[in-house]
C-alpha cells in the first residue's frame, strides 16, 4: 500500500527519471515571466479538444455516411463500434504506462499522428461485404477511439495534473467546464463540414489540421512535468546545483504504483461511479430517440434534455473541483453515486414532467462530478510518479463501460420490449459505488498529497 519506501528505479525500469534536455527545447519554460503551468493548462485543453474526432460526439455525425458508403446496417455498424471501443479500452492501460515511461509530450505526438492517420484511412472506405466491412470498421473504430478518446485525452489531462498540486482539482475542472461547451457544439460544426464536400473531405481536412496545428502545439508547448523544466510544482524555480544536468525523479518513493491502486479500495471508490455514468449515460445518449418513442416523446423534445444538463453540469464541475482540493475525493464519489441513483429512477419516469426536472438536475450533478474524479482524484490519492499508468487504468475501465452500456441496453430492450429494466439494473453500479466508499473510508489511508506529495 501507499506509504512504504521504494528504492529509486533506474533508467531500465518503468518509471521516469526526468529528461531535462527535451523539455528545455525549443525554449526554457523556467525563463518565462509567469508559471508555465498556465500555458500547460491552455495547450492541454487544446489537446483534449483535438480528441473530438475520436469521441462519441465526433463519430456520431459520420454514422449515416458510413452506413451508406460501406453497406453495413446501423446495427452492424454499432457492433463494430462496440468491438472497436472495447478493444481500445483494453489497450489504454498500456498507453498510461507509456506516458510514465516516455512522457506526455512524446505520447501526445504519437496520438495526434495516429488519429490523423486513422481519419485518412477511414476516408478511403468503400462498399464491402458485410464480414469484411465489420472487420474493417471494427479496426477503424478501435484506432479512432484509442488514439482520440483514449490516448490524446489521457496524455493531455495527465500533463495538466502533473503541473498543479494545491489547485489541481479546480484547474482541471475549469478546463473540463470549457471543454463541455466545446464538445456540445462540435457535432453541429462537424456536420457543417461534412455538408461542404462530404465525409471524406471532412475527415481529411481534420487530419491535416491535427498534424499541422495541433502537432505544432504539442511539439512546441507541451512539457512533461515542472521538474523536467527546471521548475517547482505550483511555481518557483529549482535551485541550480552541480548535479543540475542529472535527471530527477518526479513525486516521491512513497507514491502508489498501479498494483497499489488496484489493491486499494479508494481507487475503486472513485472509479466505480465514473464507470457507471460512462456506461449508462452513453447508452441513454445512443438510444435516446428510441427511448423517447417508447415513452411517447417526439424526437425534438427528447433531445432537448441535453442542453439543460450541460448548464447544471458546468457549475457542479467547478464546485466539485474546488471541493476535491479541500475534502476527501471519497465524499465527491459518494455524492456522484447518490446523484446517479436519483438520475436513473427519474429517467425511467421521463414521461412525467416532474421527473424531467429531477432527471436533468441529477444527471447534471453526476456529470459535474466526472471531471474532478478523473482528473484530480488519482494524483490526490496516489501521487504523481505513476500517474499515467494509474489514470490509464481508470480511463480504460471507463471506456470499457461506455462500450458495454449501449449493447446491454439494446439487449435488455430486445428481451423485454423496454429500456426501463436496463435502467433499474444499472442502479446496481452506483449502489456498489456507495459500498466501495464505505469500505474505503473504514480502511482510509492518508492521501498522497497530505505532506510533501501535494506535488
CSV table of C-alpha atoms in Angstrom, one decimal:
chain,number,residue,atom,x,y,z
A,1,UNK,CA,0.0,0.0,0.0
A,2,UNK,CA,1.0,3.6,-0.2
A,3,UNK,CA,3.5,5.0,2.2
A,4,UNK,CA,6.1,2.3,2.1
A,5,UNK,CA,9.5,3.4,0.8
A,6,UNK,CA,10.7,2.1,-2.6
A,7,UNK,CA,14.2,2.3,-3.9
A,8,UNK,CA,14.7,4.6,-6.9
A,9,UNK,CA,14.1,2.9,-10.2
A,10,UNK,CA,16.9,3.1,-12.8
A,11,UNK,CA,16.6,4.0,-16.4
A,12,UNK,CA,15.9,0.4,-17.3
A,13,UNK,CA,12.8,0.3,-15.1
A,14,UNK,CA,9.4,1.6,-15.7
A,15,UNK,CA,9.2,5.0,-14.3
A,16,UNK,CA,10.7,8.2,-15.2
A,17,UNK,CA,13.8,10.0,-14.4
A,18,UNK,CA,13.1,13.4,-15.9
A,19,UNK,CA,14.6,14.1,-19.3
A,20,UNK,CA,15.6,17.7,-18.8
A,21,UNK,CA,17.1,18.4,-22.2
A,22,UNK,CA,14.0,17.8,-24.3
A,23,UNK,CA,11.8,19.8,-22.0
A,24,UNK,CA,14.1,22.8,-22.4
A,25,UNK,CA,13.6,22.7,-26.2
A,26,UNK,CA,12.7,24.8,-28.2
A,27,UNK,CA,12.6,27.2,-25.2
A,28,UNK,CA,13.2,27.1,-21.5
A,29,UNK,CA,9.9,27.3,-19.5
A,30,UNK,CA,11.8,28.4,-16.4
A,31,UNK,CA,12.6,31.7,-18.1
A,32,UNK,CA,9.0,32.6,-18.6
A,33,UNK,CA,7.8,35.6,-16.6
A,34,UNK,CA,5.0,33.6,-15.1
A,35,UNK,CA,4.4,30.0,-14.0
A,36,UNK,CA,4.5,27.8,-17.2
A,37,UNK,CA,1.7,25.6,-15.8
A,38,UNK,CA,-0.8,28.1,-17.0
A,39,UNK,CA,0.5,27.6,-20.6
A,40,UNK,CA,0.3,23.8,-20.0
A,41,UNK,CA,-3.4,24.3,-18.9
A,42,UNK,CA,-4.2,26.1,-22.2
A,43,UNK,CA,-2.4,23.7,-24.5
A,44,UNK,CA,-3.5,20.6,-22.6
A,45,UNK,CA,-7.1,21.8,-23.1
A,46,UNK,CA,-6.4,22.2,-26.8
A,47,UNK,CA,-5.2,18.6,-26.8
A,48,UNK,CA,-8.4,17.4,-25.2
A,49,UNK,CA,-10.4,19.4,-27.7
A,50,UNK,CA,-8.4,17.8,-30.5
A,51,UNK,CA,-9.7,14.4,-29.4
A,52,UNK,CA,-13.2,15.2,-30.6
A,53,UNK,CA,-13.0,13.1,-33.8
A,54,UNK,CA,-12.4,10.1,-31.6
A,55,UNK,CA,-15.2,10.9,-29.1
A,56,UNK,CA,-18.8,9.6,-29.5
A,57,UNK,CA,-20.0,13.2,-30.2
A,58,UNK,CA,-17.5,13.4,-33.1
A,59,UNK,CA,-18.1,10.0,-34.5
A,60,UNK,CA,-21.9,10.1,-34.4
A,61,UNK,CA,-22.3,12.6,-37.2
A,62,UNK,CA,-20.4,10.4,-39.6
A,63,UNK,CA,-22.5,7.2,-39.0
A,64,UNK,CA,-25.1,7.9,-41.7
A,65,UNK,CA,-22.4,8.5,-44.3
A,66,UNK,CA,-20.6,5.3,-43.2
A,67,UNK,CA,-23.7,3.1,-43.4
A,68,UNK,CA,-24.5,4.3,-46.9
A,69,UNK,CA,-20.9,4.0,-48.1
A,70,UNK,CA,-19.7,0.7,-46.6
A,71,UNK,CA,-23.1,-1.0,-46.9
A,72,UNK,CA,-23.4,-2.1,-43.2
A,73,UNK,CA,-26.7,-1.7,-41.4
A,74,UNK,CA,-26.9,0.6,-38.4
A,75,UNK,CA,-26.9,-2.5,-36.1
A,76,UNK,CA,-23.8,-3.9,-37.8
A,77,UNK,CA,-22.0,-0.5,-37.5
A,78,UNK,CA,-23.0,-0.4,-33.8
A,79,UNK,CA,-21.4,-3.8,-33.3
A,80,UNK,CA,-18.2,-2.6,-35.0
A,81,UNK,CA,-18.3,0.4,-32.7
A,82,UNK,CA,-18.7,-1.8,-29.7
A,83,UNK,CA,-15.8,-4.0,-30.7
A,84,UNK,CA,-13.5,-1.1,-31.5
A,85,UNK,CA,-14.3,0.8,-28.3
A,86,UNK,CA,-13.9,-2.3,-26.2
A,87,UNK,CA,-10.6,-3.1,-27.8
A,88,UNK,CA,-9.3,0.4,-27.3
A,89,UNK,CA,-10.3,0.3,-23.6
A,90,UNK,CA,-8.2,-2.9,-23.1
A,91,UNK,CA,-5.1,-1.2,-24.5
A,92,UNK,CA,-5.4,2.1,-22.7
A,93,UNK,CA,-3.6,0.9,-19.5
A,94,UNK,CA,-0.6,0.3,-21.7
A,95,UNK,CA,-0.9,3.8,-23.0
A,96,UNK,CA,-0.8,5.1,-19.5
A,97,UNK,CA,2.4,3.1,-18.9
A,98,UNK,CA,3.9,4.7,-22.0
A,99,UNK,CA,3.1,8.2,-20.6
A,100,UNK,CA,5.1,7.4,-17.4
A,101,UNK,CA,8.0,5.9,-19.4
A,102,UNK,CA,8.3,8.4,-22.3
A,103,UNK,CA,6.3,11.5,-21.1
A,104,UNK,CA,3.1,13.2,-22.2
A,105,UNK,CA,4.8,15.2,-24.9
A,106,UNK,CA,6.1,12.2,-26.9
A,107,UNK,CA,3.0,10.1,-26.4
A,108,UNK,CA,0.8,13.1,-27.5
A,109,UNK,CA,2.7,13.4,-30.7
A,110,UNK,CA,2.2,9.7,-31.4
A,111,UNK,CA,-1.5,10.1,-30.6
A,112,UNK,CA,-2.0,13.1,-32.9
A,113,UNK,CA,-0.2,11.3,-35.8
A,114,UNK,CA,-2.2,8.1,-35.1
A,115,UNK,CA,-5.5,9.9,-35.0
A,116,UNK,CA,-4.8,11.8,-38.2
A,117,UNK,CA,-3.7,8.6,-40.0
A,118,UNK,CA,-6.8,6.8,-38.9
A,119,UNK,CA,-9.1,9.6,-40.2
A,120,UNK,CA,-7.3,9.5,-43.6
A,121,UNK,CA,-7.7,5.7,-43.6
A,122,UNK,CA,-11.4,5.8,-42.8
A,123,UNK,CA,-11.9,8.4,-45.5
A,124,UNK,CA,-10.9,5.8,-48.1
A,125,UNK,CA,-13.5,3.2,-47.2
A,126,UNK,CA,-16.0,2.0,-49.8
A,127,UNK,CA,-18.6,-0.7,-50.3
A,128,UNK,CA,-17.6,-4.1,-48.8
A,129,UNK,CA,-19.1,-7.5,-48.0
A,130,UNK,CA,-20.7,-7.5,-44.5
A,131,UNK,CA,-18.0,-9.6,-42.9
A,132,UNK,CA,-15.1,-7.6,-44.3
A,133,UNK,CA,-16.9,-4.3,-43.6
A,134,UNK,CA,-17.5,-5.3,-40.0
A,135,UNK,CA,-13.8,-6.2,-39.6
A,136,UNK,CA,-12.5,-3.1,-41.3
A,137,UNK,CA,-14.8,-0.7,-39.3
A,138,UNK,CA,-14.0,-2.5,-36.0
A,139,UNK,CA,-10.3,-1.9,-36.7
A,140,UNK,CA,-11.0,1.7,-37.7
A,141,UNK,CA,-13.2,2.5,-34.7
A,142,UNK,CA,-10.7,0.8,-32.4
A,143,UNK,CA,-7.8,3.0,-33.7
A,144,UNK,CA,-10.1,6.1,-33.7
A,145,UNK,CA,-11.2,5.5,-30.1
A,146,UNK,CA,-7.7,4.5,-28.8
A,147,UNK,CA,-5.8,7.5,-30.3
A,148,UNK,CA,-8.6,10.1,-29.8
A,149,UNK,CA,-10.9,9.4,-26.9
A,150,UNK,CA,-8.2,7.4,-25.1
A,151,UNK,CA,-4.6,8.4,-25.6
A,152,UNK,CA,-4.8,12.0,-26.6
A,153,UNK,CA,-7.2,12.8,-23.9
A,154,UNK,CA,-5.3,10.8,-21.3
A,155,UNK,CA,-1.9,12.5,-22.1
A,156,UNK,CA,-3.4,16.0,-22.1
A,157,UNK,CA,-5.2,15.6,-18.8
A,158,UNK,CA,-2.2,13.8,-17.2
A,159,UNK,CA,0.1,16.6,-18.2
A,160,UNK,CA,-2.2,19.2,-16.6
A,161,UNK,CA,-2.4,17.2,-13.4
A,162,UNK,CA,1.4,16.9,-13.3
A,163,UNK,CA,1.8,20.7,-13.2
A,164,UNK,CA,-0.7,21.6,-10.4
A,165,UNK,CA,-0.8,20.4,-6.8
A,166,UNK,CA,-2.7,22.7,-4.5
A,167,UNK,CA,-5.2,23.8,-7.1
A,168,UNK,CA,-5.3,20.7,-9.2
A,169,UNK,CA,-9.0,19.9,-8.9
A,170,UNK,CA,-10.1,23.5,-9.6
A,171,UNK,CA,-7.8,24.0,-12.5
A,172,UNK,CA,-8.7,20.6,-14.1
A,173,UNK,CA,-12.4,21.3,-13.6
A,174,UNK,CA,-12.1,24.7,-15.1
A,175,UNK,CA,-10.6,23.2,-18.2
A,176,UNK,CA,-13.2,20.5,-18.4
A,177,UNK,CA,-16.0,23.0,-18.0
A,178,UNK,CA,-14.8,24.9,-21.0
A,179,UNK,CA,-14.4,21.6,-22.9
A,180,UNK,CA,-18.0,20.7,-22.1
A,181,UNK,CA,-19.4,23.5,-24.2
A,182,UNK,CA,-16.8,22.9,-26.9
A,183,UNK,CA,-17.9,19.2,-27.1
A,184,UNK,CA,-21.5,20.2,-27.1
A,185,UNK,CA,-21.1,22.4,-30.2
A,186,UNK,CA,-18.8,20.0,-32.1
A,187,UNK,CA,-21.5,17.8,-33.8
A,188,UNK,CA,-23.0,20.9,-35.4
A,189,UNK,CA,-19.6,22.1,-36.6
A,190,UNK,CA,-18.6,18.7,-38.0
A,191,UNK,CA,-22.0,18.3,-39.7
A,192,UNK,CA,-21.5,21.6,-41.4
A,193,UNK,CA,-18.0,20.5,-42.5
A,194,UNK,CA,-19.5,17.3,-44.0
A,195,UNK,CA,-22.1,19.3,-45.9
A,196,UNK,CA,-19.3,21.2,-47.7
A,197,UNK,CA,-17.9,18.2,-49.7
A,198,UNK,CA,-18.9,15.0,-48.0
A,199,UNK,CA,-17.5,13.0,-45.1
A,200,UNK,CA,-14.2,12.0,-46.9
A,201,UNK,CA,-13.1,15.6,-47.4
A,202,UNK,CA,-14.2,16.5,-43.8
A,203,UNK,CA,-12.1,13.8,-42.3
A,204,UNK,CA,-9.1,14.7,-44.4
A,205,UNK,CA,-9.3,18.3,-43.5
A,206,UNK,CA,-9.5,17.4,-39.8
A,207,UNK,CA,-6.4,15.2,-40.3
A,208,UNK,CA,-4.4,18.0,-41.9
A,209,UNK,CA,-5.5,20.3,-39.1
A,210,UNK,CA,-4.4,17.8,-36.4
A,211,UNK,CA,-0.9,17.3,-37.9
A,212,UNK,CA,-0.2,21.0,-38.8
A,213,UNK,CA,-1.9,22.9,-36.0
A,214,UNK,CA,-2.3,20.5,-33.0
A,215,UNK,CA,1.0,18.7,-33.8
A,216,UNK,CA,2.8,22.1,-33.7
A,217,UNK,CA,1.2,23.0,-30.4
A,218,UNK,CA,2.3,19.7,-28.9
A,219,UNK,CA,5.9,19.8,-30.2
A,220,UNK,CA,6.4,23.4,-29.2
A,221,UNK,CA,4.4,23.9,-26.0
A,222,UNK,CA,3.8,20.5,-24.3
A,223,UNK,CA,6.0,19.8,-21.3
A,224,UNK,CA,6.0,16.6,-19.2
A,225,UNK,CA,6.5,17.9,-15.7
A,226,UNK,CA,7.7,21.0,-13.8
A,227,UNK,CA,10.8,19.2,-12.6
A,228,UNK,CA,11.9,18.4,-16.2
A,229,UNK,CA,11.6,22.1,-17.0
A,230,UNK,CA,13.6,23.3,-14.0
A,231,UNK,CA,10.5,24.4,-12.1
A,232,UNK,CA,8.8,23.5,-8.8
A,233,UNK,CA,5.1,22.4,-9.0
A,234,UNK,CA,2.7,25.3,-8.4
A,235,UNK,CA,5.5,27.9,-9.0
A,236,UNK,CA,9.2,28.5,-8.4
A,237,UNK,CA,12.5,27.6,-10.0
A,238,UNK,CA,14.7,24.7,-8.9
A,239,UNK,CA,17.9,26.0,-7.5
A,240,UNK,CA,20.9,25.3,-9.7
A,241,UNK,CA,23.4,22.8,-8.4
A,242,UNK,CA,26.4,20.9,-9.6
A,243,UNK,CA,24.1,18.0,-10.4
A,244,UNK,CA,21.8,20.1,-12.5
A,245,UNK,CA,22.3,18.0,-15.6
A,246,UNK,CA,21.4,14.8,-13.7
A,247,UNK,CA,17.8,13.6,-14.3
A,248,UNK,CA,15.3,14.0,-11.4
A,249,UNK,CA,12.5,11.8,-10.3
A,250,UNK,CA,9.0,13.2,-10.1
A,251,UNK,CA,7.0,12.6,-7.0
A,252,UNK,CA,8.4,10.5,-4.1
A,253,UNK,CA,9.3,6.9,-3.5
A,254,UNK,CA,6.1,6.6,-1.5
A,255,UNK,CA,3.8,7.3,-4.4
A,256,UNK,CA,1.4,4.5,-5.3
A,257,UNK,CA,2.0,2.1,-8.1
A,258,UNK,CA,-0.6,0.6,-10.4
A,259,UNK,CA,-0.6,-2.6,-8.2
A,260,UNK,CA,-1.1,-0.4,-5.1
A,261,UNK,CA,-4.1,1.3,-6.7
A,262,UNK,CA,-5.8,-1.9,-7.8
A,263,UNK,CA,-5.5,-3.3,-4.2
A,264,UNK,CA,-6.7,0.0,-2.7
A,265,UNK,CA,-10.5,0.3,-2.0
A,266,UNK,CA,-10.1,4.1,-2.6
A,267,UNK,CA,-9.3,3.6,-6.2
A,268,UNK,CA,-12.4,1.6,-6.8
A,269,UNK,CA,-14.5,4.0,-4.7
A,270,UNK,CA,-13.6,6.9,-7.1
A,271,UNK,CA,-13.7,4.7,-10.2
A,272,UNK,CA,-16.9,2.7,-10.0
A,273,UNK,CA,-19.2,5.9,-10.1
A,274,UNK,CA,-17.2,7.0,-13.2
A,275,UNK,CA,-17.7,3.7,-14.9
A,276,UNK,CA,-21.4,3.7,-14.0
A,277,UNK,CA,-22.0,7.1,-15.5
A,278,UNK,CA,-19.9,6.4,-18.6
A,279,UNK,CA,-21.9,3.2,-19.2
A,280,UNK,CA,-25.4,4.4,-18.6
A,281,UNK,CA,-25.0,8.0,-20.0
A,282,UNK,CA,-23.5,6.6,-23.2
A,283,UNK,CA,-26.3,4.0,-23.5
A,284,UNK,CA,-29.0,6.6,-23.0
A,285,UNK,CA,-27.4,9.0,-25.5
A,286,UNK,CA,-27.0,6.2,-28.0
A,287,UNK,CA,-30.7,5.1,-27.7
A,288,UNK,CA,-32.3,8.4,-26.7
A,289,UNK,CA,-34.6,8.6,-29.8
A,290,UNK,CA,-35.8,5.1,-29.5
A,291,UNK,CA,-36.3,5.5,-25.7
A,292,UNK,CA,-38.3,8.7,-26.5
A,293,UNK,CA,-40.5,6.7,-28.8
A,294,UNK,CA,-41.1,4.2,-26.1
A,295,UNK,CA,-42.3,7.0,-23.8
A,296,UNK,CA,-44.3,8.7,-26.4
A,297,UNK,CA,-42.0,11.7,-26.6
A,298,UNK,CA,-41.1,13.1,-30.0
A,299,UNK,CA,-37.5,13.5,-31.2
A,300,UNK,CA,-37.3,17.3,-30.8
A,301,UNK,CA,-38.5,17.2,-27.2
A,302,UNK,CA,-36.4,14.2,-26.1
A,303,UNK,CA,-33.1,15.7,-27.4
A,304,UNK,CA,-33.7,19.0,-25.6
A,305,UNK,CA,-32.8,17.4,-22.3
A,306,UNK,CA,-29.1,17.6,-23.0
A,307,UNK,CA,-28.7,21.3,-23.0
A,308,UNK,CA,-30.1,22.0,-19.5
A,309,UNK,CA,-28.0,19.0,-18.3
A,310,UNK,CA,-24.8,20.8,-19.5
A,311,UNK,CA,-25.9,24.0,-17.7
A,312,UNK,CA,-26.2,22.1,-14.5
A,313,UNK,CA,-23.0,20.1,-15.0
A,314,UNK,CA,-20.6,23.1,-15.6
A,315,UNK,CA,-21.1,24.8,-12.2
A,316,UNK,CA,-21.1,21.5,-10.4
A,317,UNK,CA,-17.8,20.6,-12.2
A,318,UNK,CA,-16.2,23.8,-10.9
A,319,UNK,CA,-17.6,23.3,-7.4
A,320,UNK,CA,-16.5,19.7,-7.4
A,321,UNK,CA,-13.0,20.7,-8.5
A,322,UNK,CA,-12.7,23.1,-5.6
A,323,UNK,CA,-14.1,20.5,-3.2
A,324,UNK,CA,-11.8,17.7,-4.3
A,325,UNK,CA,-8.8,20.0,-3.4
A,326,UNK,CA,-10.2,20.5,0.1
A,327,UNK,CA,-12.1,17.4,1.2
A,328,UNK,CA,-11.7,13.7,0.6
A,329,UNK,CA,-12.3,12.5,-3.0
A,330,UNK,CA,-14.4,9.7,-1.5
A,331,UNK,CA,-17.1,12.2,-0.5
A,332,UNK,CA,-17.3,13.5,-4.0
A,333,UNK,CA,-17.6,9.9,-5.2
A,334,UNK,CA,-20.4,9.2,-2.7
A,335,UNK,CA,-22.3,12.3,-3.9
A,336,UNK,CA,-21.9,11.2,-7.5
A,337,UNK,CA,-23.2,7.7,-6.7
A,338,UNK,CA,-26.3,9.1,-4.9
A,339,UNK,CA,-27.0,11.5,-7.7
A,340,UNK,CA,-26.9,8.6,-10.2
A,341,UNK,CA,-29.4,6.6,-8.2
A,342,UNK,CA,-31.8,9.5,-8.3
A,343,UNK,CA,-31.0,10.1,-12.0
A,344,UNK,CA,-31.7,6.5,-13.1
A,345,UNK,CA,-35.0,6.4,-11.3
A,346,UNK,CA,-36.0,9.8,-12.7
A,347,UNK,CA,-35.0,8.9,-16.3
A,348,UNK,CA,-37.1,5.8,-16.1
A,349,UNK,CA,-40.1,8.1,-15.4
A,350,UNK,CA,-39.2,10.7,-18.0
A,351,UNK,CA,-42.7,10.9,-19.4
A,352,UNK,CA,-43.7,12.7,-16.3
A,353,UNK,CA,-43.0,16.5,-16.1
A,354,UNK,CA,-41.7,16.5,-12.5
A,355,UNK,CA,-39.3,13.6,-13.3
A,356,UNK,CA,-37.8,15.6,-16.2
A,357,UNK,CA,-36.7,18.3,-13.8
A,358,UNK,CA,-35.3,15.8,-11.3
A,359,UNK,CA,-33.6,13.9,-14.1
A,360,UNK,CA,-31.9,17.0,-15.5
A,361,UNK,CA,-30.7,18.1,-12.1
A,362,UNK,CA,-29.4,14.6,-11.1
A,363,UNK,CA,-27.8,13.9,-14.5
A,364,UNK,CA,-26.1,17.3,-14.5
A,365,UNK,CA,-24.8,16.8,-10.9
A,366,UNK,CA,-23.5,13.3,-11.8
A,367,UNK,CA,-21.8,14.6,-14.9
A,368,UNK,CA,-20.3,17.5,-13.0
A,369,UNK,CA,-18.5,15.1,-10.6
A,370,UNK,CA,-17.0,13.2,-13.5
A,371,UNK,CA,-14.1,15.6,-14.3
A,372,UNK,CA,-12.9,16.0,-10.7
A,373,UNK,CA,-12.8,12.2,-10.2
A,374,UNK,CA,-11.0,11.5,-13.4
A,375,UNK,CA,-8.6,14.5,-13.4
A,376,UNK,CA,-7.7,15.2,-9.8
A,377,UNK,CA,-8.6,12.3,-7.5
A,378,UNK,CA,-5.9,9.9,-8.7
A,379,UNK,CA,-2.9,12.2,-8.1
A,380,UNK,CA,-4.5,13.3,-4.9
A,381,UNK,CA,-4.7,9.7,-3.6
A,382,UNK,CA,-1.7,8.1,-5.2
A,383,UNK,CA,0.8,10.8,-6.1
A,384,UNK,CA,2.4,11.7,-9.5
A,385,UNK,CA,5.2,9.2,-10.1
A,386,UNK,CA,3.0,6.5,-11.7
A,387,UNK,CA,0.1,8.9,-12.6
A,388,UNK,CA,-0.1,7.9,-16.3
A,389,UNK,CA,-0.4,4.2,-15.5
A,390,UNK,CA,-3.0,4.5,-12.8
A,391,UNK,CA,-5.0,7.1,-14.6
A,392,UNK,CA,-4.8,4.9,-17.7
A,393,UNK,CA,-6.3,2.1,-15.8
A,394,UNK,CA,-9.2,4.3,-14.7
A,395,UNK,CA,-9.8,5.6,-18.3
A,396,UNK,CA,-9.5,2.0,-19.6
A,397,UNK,CA,-12.3,0.9,-17.3
A,398,UNK,CA,-14.4,3.9,-18.2
A,399,UNK,CA,-14.0,3.3,-22.0
A,400,UNK,CA,-15.0,-0.4,-21.5
A,401,UNK,CA,-18.1,0.8,-19.6
A,402,UNK,CA,-19.0,3.1,-22.5
A,403,UNK,CA,-18.6,0.2,-24.9
A,404,UNK,CA,-20.8,-2.2,-22.9
A,405,UNK,CA,-23.6,0.2,-21.9
A,406,UNK,CA,-25.3,0.6,-25.3
A,407,UNK,CA,-25.1,-3.1,-26.1
A,408,UNK,CA,-26.6,-4.0,-22.7
A,409,UNK,CA,-29.5,-1.6,-23.1
A,410,UNK,CA,-30.2,-2.9,-26.6
A,411,UNK,CA,-30.1,-6.5,-25.4
A,412,UNK,CA,-32.5,-5.9,-22.5
A,413,UNK,CA,-34.8,-3.8,-24.7
A,414,UNK,CA,-34.9,-6.7,-27.2
A,415,UNK,CA,-35.8,-9.2,-24.5
A,416,UNK,CA,-38.3,-7.1,-22.6
A,417,UNK,CA,-39.5,-4.5,-25.1
A,418,UNK,CA,-38.5,-1.6,-22.8
A,419,UNK,CA,-35.4,0.2,-21.7
A,420,UNK,CA,-36.7,0.7,-18.1
A,421,UNK,CA,-35.4,-2.7,-16.9
A,422,UNK,CA,-31.9,-1.7,-18.1
A,423,UNK,CA,-32.1,1.5,-16.0
A,424,UNK,CA,-33.2,-0.4,-13.0
A,425,UNK,CA,-30.4,-3.0,-13.5
A,426,UNK,CA,-28.0,-0.1,-13.8
A,427,UNK,CA,-28.8,1.0,-10.3
A,428,UNK,CA,-26.5,-1.8,-9.1
A,429,UNK,CA,-23.4,0.1,-10.1
A,430,UNK,CA,-23.9,3.3,-8.1
A,431,UNK,CA,-25.0,1.2,-5.2
A,432,UNK,CA,-21.7,-0.7,-5.5
A,433,UNK,CA,-20.0,2.7,-5.6
A,434,UNK,CA,-21.6,3.7,-2.2
A,435,UNK,CA,-20.5,0.3,-0.8
A,436,UNK,CA,-16.9,0.9,-2.1
A,437,UNK,CA,-16.9,4.4,-0.5
A,438,UNK,CA,-18.0,3.0,2.9
A,439,UNK,CA,-15.3,0.2,2.6
A,440,UNK,CA,-12.6,2.7,1.6
A,441,UNK,CA,-13.4,5.1,4.5
A,442,UNK,CA,-13.1,2.2,7.0
A,443,UNK,CA,-9.6,1.4,5.7
A,444,UNK,CA,-8.7,5.0,4.9
A,445,UNK,CA,-5.0,5.9,4.4
A,446,UNK,CA,-3.5,9.4,4.1
A,447,UNK,CA,-3.9,11.0,0.7
A,448,UNK,CA,-0.7,11.2,-1.4
A,449,UNK,CA,-0.9,14.9,-1.1
A,450,UNK,CA,-1.1,15.0,2.7
A,451,UNK,CA,2.6,16.1,3.0
A,452,UNK,CA,5.2,17.0,0.5
A,453,UNK,CA,3.3,15.0,-2.1
A,454,UNK,CA,1.0,17.9,-2.5
A,455,UNK,CA,3.1,18.0,-5.7
